[in-house]
Amino acid sequence: MKRFIELFILALLCFASLPASAENGYDLWLRYRPVEKKSLRNHYASRFSKVYVQDDLGATGDAIKDELDRALYSMIGKHPEYVAEKKDAKLIISSGDSGEGFSIKSKPGTQVTEIIGEGPVGALYATYALLHEMQMGKLLDNLDIERRPEISRRVLNHWDNLNGTIERGYAGYSLWNWERLPHDIDPRLIDYARANASIGINGAVVNNVNASARSLDRDWLVRLKGLADAWRPYGIKVYLTAKFSAPIEIGGLATADPKDPAVAEWWKKKADEIYTLIPDFGGFLVKANSEGQPGPQDYGRTHAEGANMLAEALEPHGGIVFWRAFVYRNDRNHDRIVSSYEEFHPLDGKFNDNVVLQVKNGPIDFQPREPFHPLFGGMDQTSVGMEFQITQENLGHAGHLVYLGKLFSEVLLSDTDGNGRSVADVLKSGKISAIAGVSNIGSEINWTGHPFGQANWYSFGRLSWNPEESPEDIAEEWIRLTLTDDDQSVKTIKDMMVMSREAVVNYEMPLGLNHIMNYATHNGPEPWHHDPVWSAYDYHKVSCDSIGVDRTLRGTRATAQYKQPICDKFDDLSLCPDEYLLWFHRLPWDYKMRSGRTLWHELVYKYNEGVNQVESMISDWDKVSAHIDKDRHKRVAALLRLQLEEAKWWRDGCLLFFDSYARKGIPTDYPQPQHSLDYYKSIPFPYDWDGYYK
Amino acid sequence: MKRFIELFILALLCFASLPASAENGYDLWLRYRPVEKKSLRNHYASRFSKVYVQDDLGATGDAIKDELDRALYSMIGKHPEYVAEKKDAKLIISSGDSGEGFSIKSKPGTQVTEIIGEGPVGALYATYALLHEMQMGKLLDNLDIERRPEISRRVLNHWDNLNGTIERGYAGYSLWNWERLPHDIDPRLIDYARANASIGINGAVVNNVNASARSLDRDWLVRLKGLADAWRPYGIKVYLTAKFSAPIEIGGLATADPKDPAVAEWWKKKADEIYTLIPDFGGFLVKANSEGQPGPQDYGRTHAEGANMLAEALEPHGGIVFWRAFVYRNDRNHDRIVSSYEEFHPLDGKFNDNVVLQVKNGPIDFQPREPFHPLFGGMDQTSVGMEFQITQENLGHAGHLVYLGKLFSEVLLSDTDGNGRSVADVLKSGKISAIAGVSNIGSEINWTGHPFGQANWYSFGRLSWNPEESPEDIAEEWIRLTLTDDDQSVKTIKDMMVMSREAVVNYEMPLGLNHIMNYATHNGPEPWHHDPVWSAYDYHKVSCDSIGVDRTLRGTRATAQYKQPICDKFDDLSLCPDEYLLWFHRLPWDYKMRSGRTLWHELVYKYNEGVNQVESMISDWDKVSAHIDKDRHKRVAALLRLQLEEAKWWRDGCLLFFDSYARKGIPTDYPQPQHSLDYYKSIPFPYDWDGYYK
């Protein structure tokens, strides 16, 4: 056996430079591939020969050791030896009482590396950071790393229904095995926690914002405790979406009026019950008076009054409320884009200290590109938190390669006031700083369906920790950890990823055209959708003369919600960037663009640019085939073909539709649609997350 | 020398870590663990040094090579070398045109092994059989294996809804990623096919028997083609459940009357459409006039008339119909147990040749133990197929360790006529021989939730291939492949598994008491359930004097549906085995049992025996901890504690309930219930596969 193991490991190391024949993606960016270079292997082996982990790190200390064991065995074929005395150790891991920051330092003149966490979870984060250096092939000499998260609540929002379906989820179904919880902890729940901890995510709202009140029933809370206990060592707190009408639905009260003392009392008791089971429960997320959900306005109360009642129930236990700002009137004559600001701006200063107003990145609803939401910078006395969507509801679901790091970063770095106060600065300035991402993960073996969806989870975590990080650098790291270490391939893939976000913007919403996707699935074009409740016409307002919505000071005044000079930048046609042109302005088809093309021609150009970009992704991906395992390479190649098909569906469907008004024709030097408009209108949208087809 | 020592230490660490390393169960029984013994490793290496795979095996040939690559690399660290000429090969793989049988022979006087498949899939099955020998540590000399399946259709039935939930599924959600099919083949879909092929399963009905007609829509059929294409190399055909009312629901017809020519024509066209996409489509499964599903009786037609219409549509393409016999009247005054035979026995000889009547193993509904269904042996001119349930709907869901190989085998070997014509013989005698298992797999990382659920999938496949195989032997092989090769541990675990089926019978349905589980979830006791539609009282008929249902010739005459002498065996109290006592007989509480105990005392004894058996499983599992990886060991241990809790819930809830009639008291030498009957009645049943809690 021994001799065989030698040979086996030698063989493994020899093969390390070649892509494995099959990888199903389950290991994410924590693949811990065998280290090829012998000198580096020896270096790591010597630095991990003796490890000291401070005794009192508890379950987090066990998680640290577990991760070191996995990683070292996989990378260099050795388990670390744990020693009882600091003085005997080459790697020293210790921490203070609490806090997520950490340092990793090489002790001068020795071969000793010292990790100090502010708290045990800081030490865990440091361990992942050290392993990250190794995965990137770095030497462990002269380490001098100090890190602390810029934002304190870095949370995944799971829109998981209690029956396991996931609203707007495209990568399988819920990972929470409610029936066997809290007894049975599926090992995948631990791998979920590991993946999150490795990128600094420290919270999870486990149920849908369109919530069932039953998730607050004791039957479910005892199950939730199973998740909380499993994730605690990894620094992940559980949160629940609280349905505002729960006091009626499961509490037997006649009202959910936040000013009714019995209602407030019910929530207090519910909070007490939760904290008895889960002492570090994070708090509640609430979608209230939004898309049919109940809320305080049902009783003539404000959002602040509703939020504060819940906040008071949680406050004694240290819990917080994420109150969503995603509201709009069901009124086609009112521009939806201005609703949220109109509703919440007057409430600035009225929220309790433990309330975070959770605001979507843009003022519509997770489109491929939106200007930042004007509530960022518009609520100076309120903790404003970010809600990104990682799941690609409007970006091709899990079928399209779209790297969202670019989208996240663009929003986070947006200047809110002309003085360089970025959205990220706004987030950081809150009493509670917070960032949430609507998860793209589910039960598929690779977690995200599209193999590149993993990069969106990864970049969300990294940017939550440090919003100023370069999304290009993050992409490169993700590629090296996840796909290949071949420099030329890394460059090619990084360029693809960086371009991918512009591609989806081009083929889905050129020049700021928005919300013209299929009504039910939000995938594929449906600018022709028109019914009394939900009409794409309200968003593009196409006519024979013009297209776009006038949201300037002469129109719906959406621009007025931004501080100067941002207001001017969007309002003034001569200043407004092309990418937001039809978002804020209504313009004639012959309007002359900066490019020299007419507006119509520019639309044709942009739609085609999107398709061309997907085509170039296909040929780029082809070039890297020698350096990617064949299963994942084949899979991404197939998905890119699907993406190309759908990009053309968007382009041709939209152009034919708009041209049925504009009557300009598609210039002959562009590809002509293969089918009639009626054909594109007839393409079915068979996918349905809501169980309509059950 | 230094290098040698380094490698030596490396190997030592590696060896030491082997039993402790974590396994999440994804690899099932195809783990291909490194071979420890050097001599054996060299033996395998030499036998696989040169492999010839016949050119024209097509995609199945690629699957064979892929499996050899995976297995050999994992077991001995080497990839086989494929050679172009038979004469250069140590392993020769070839096949005829079609057929599933195969031979594996050592060529005398050489080191050459020759595999000959009747068809390519036979060669694939042979490859798995050869790798099985290696996984069991066997030498490859003197091989002389010839195998051919005893039953031709060996099919998993997936009760998967189109929205991804699984009716009566307890291991996550559907594995079919409909939205991205047919473009995107999740690697898990291939692993699914590999697992099935390795145990001889050759078909999959991919949608719920409670079907949506939409699964027959072209939108879904083009997606189904993706599954068919992915699985074809592995010999797996796809089947669909066909909703009888589809011509109305998706066809726009006014009727689904099988005698209406337009209806028959619609089905013919639908079959043509399917076969254009999927030339080897297996056929339809139908649940008709059963539990609210539409069917031919809605139009005054018989089951045979309905089945034959579909059979005629499929016949030109070689497709078949599985017509389910699971029907009962919604009439509390009619003993449900006799319905199916009453309905179908008169139709014997009336079904077309390409119809299989798919009959559940017993006459009620997948209880932990049922006598065989009297339609086995009662339909001599009809192909009768078996429907087993692998998912543990009534056997503790995925929370209880229950080895179903024992259940399957008990039914298959049941004597139907006193002359030793077994149920298996009945299956084999059909024009089409068929066996179906309602799948227990889903999207959880280990496929089945409970790690031992894998053994039920495995044993179903093995017994479908050869119904006479010993379930004990199958259990032993599964343990060695999946858990451990330590002889003492194998023995301990095998004994646990063999006992586990008796345990669940004892704590859920001692002496043949049946169908007293919770109404909605079918987990946990609810003998007190009583409403006009569904009453547990109809099944136990408890009174102050007696318990059980008189189904003898003096009662509902269920016994009359069996051939002699089986009828007598069940009908005659002196002959009826204890395990079916209350299934067929109504008896007073003081009835004297063969054991000498009264009936009441025997019930108490049996319920307690079930609990004791779970306790002994807990202590047995504890004994094998050194030989099982710690993650799976810990998980099974936690699940056994859950099982013990629920076994006590069954025991105490049922005994208190029955004693509220019998008024005998639980003898003082047995454990007394910890709680009142009202407490047991109040335990919630929060799990719900149907999305009630969404």
Short mmCIF file of N, CA and C in Angstrom, two decimals, chain B residues 15 42 98 111 230 386 448 468 662:
data_model
loop_
_atom_site.label_atom_id
_atom_site.label_comp_id
_atom_site.label_asym_id
_atom_site.label_seq_id
_atom_site.Cartn_x
_atom_site.Cartn_y
_atom_site.Cartn_z
N PHE B 15 -1.98 7.01 4.02
CA PHE B 15 -2.63 5.77 4.44
C PHE B 15 -3.43 6.01 5.71
N ASN B 42 -0.77 -4.85 -9.44
CA ASN B 42 0.04 -5.23 -10.60
C ASN B 42 -0.76 -6.14 -11.54
N SER B 98 -27.39 -6.42 -31.10
CA SER B 98 -28.32 -5.96 -30.08
C SER B 98 -28.52 -7.03 -29.02
N GLN B 111 -3.20 -14.37 -20.79
CA GLN B 111 -3.67 -13.42 -19.77
C GLN B 111 -4.75 -12.53 -20.35
N ALA B 230 -28.83 11.87 -24.19
CA ALA B 230 -27.76 11.72 -23.19
C ALA B 230 -27.70 10.30 -22.63
N MET B 386 -44.45 -5.53 -12.45
CA MET B 386 -44.38 -5.19 -11.03
C MET B 386 -44.14 -3.69 -10.85
N THR B 448 -30.03 10.15 -2.38
CA THR B 448 -31.15 9.49 -1.71
C THR B 448 -31.43 10.03 -0.31
N GLU B 468 -34.18 -13.77 -8.54
CA GLU B 468 -33.88 -14.86 -7.60
C GLU B 468 -32.62 -14.60 -6.78
N ALA B 662 -59.18 -0.82 23.93
CA ALA B 662 -58.98 -2.14 24.55
C ALA B 662 -59.01 -2.06 26.07
#
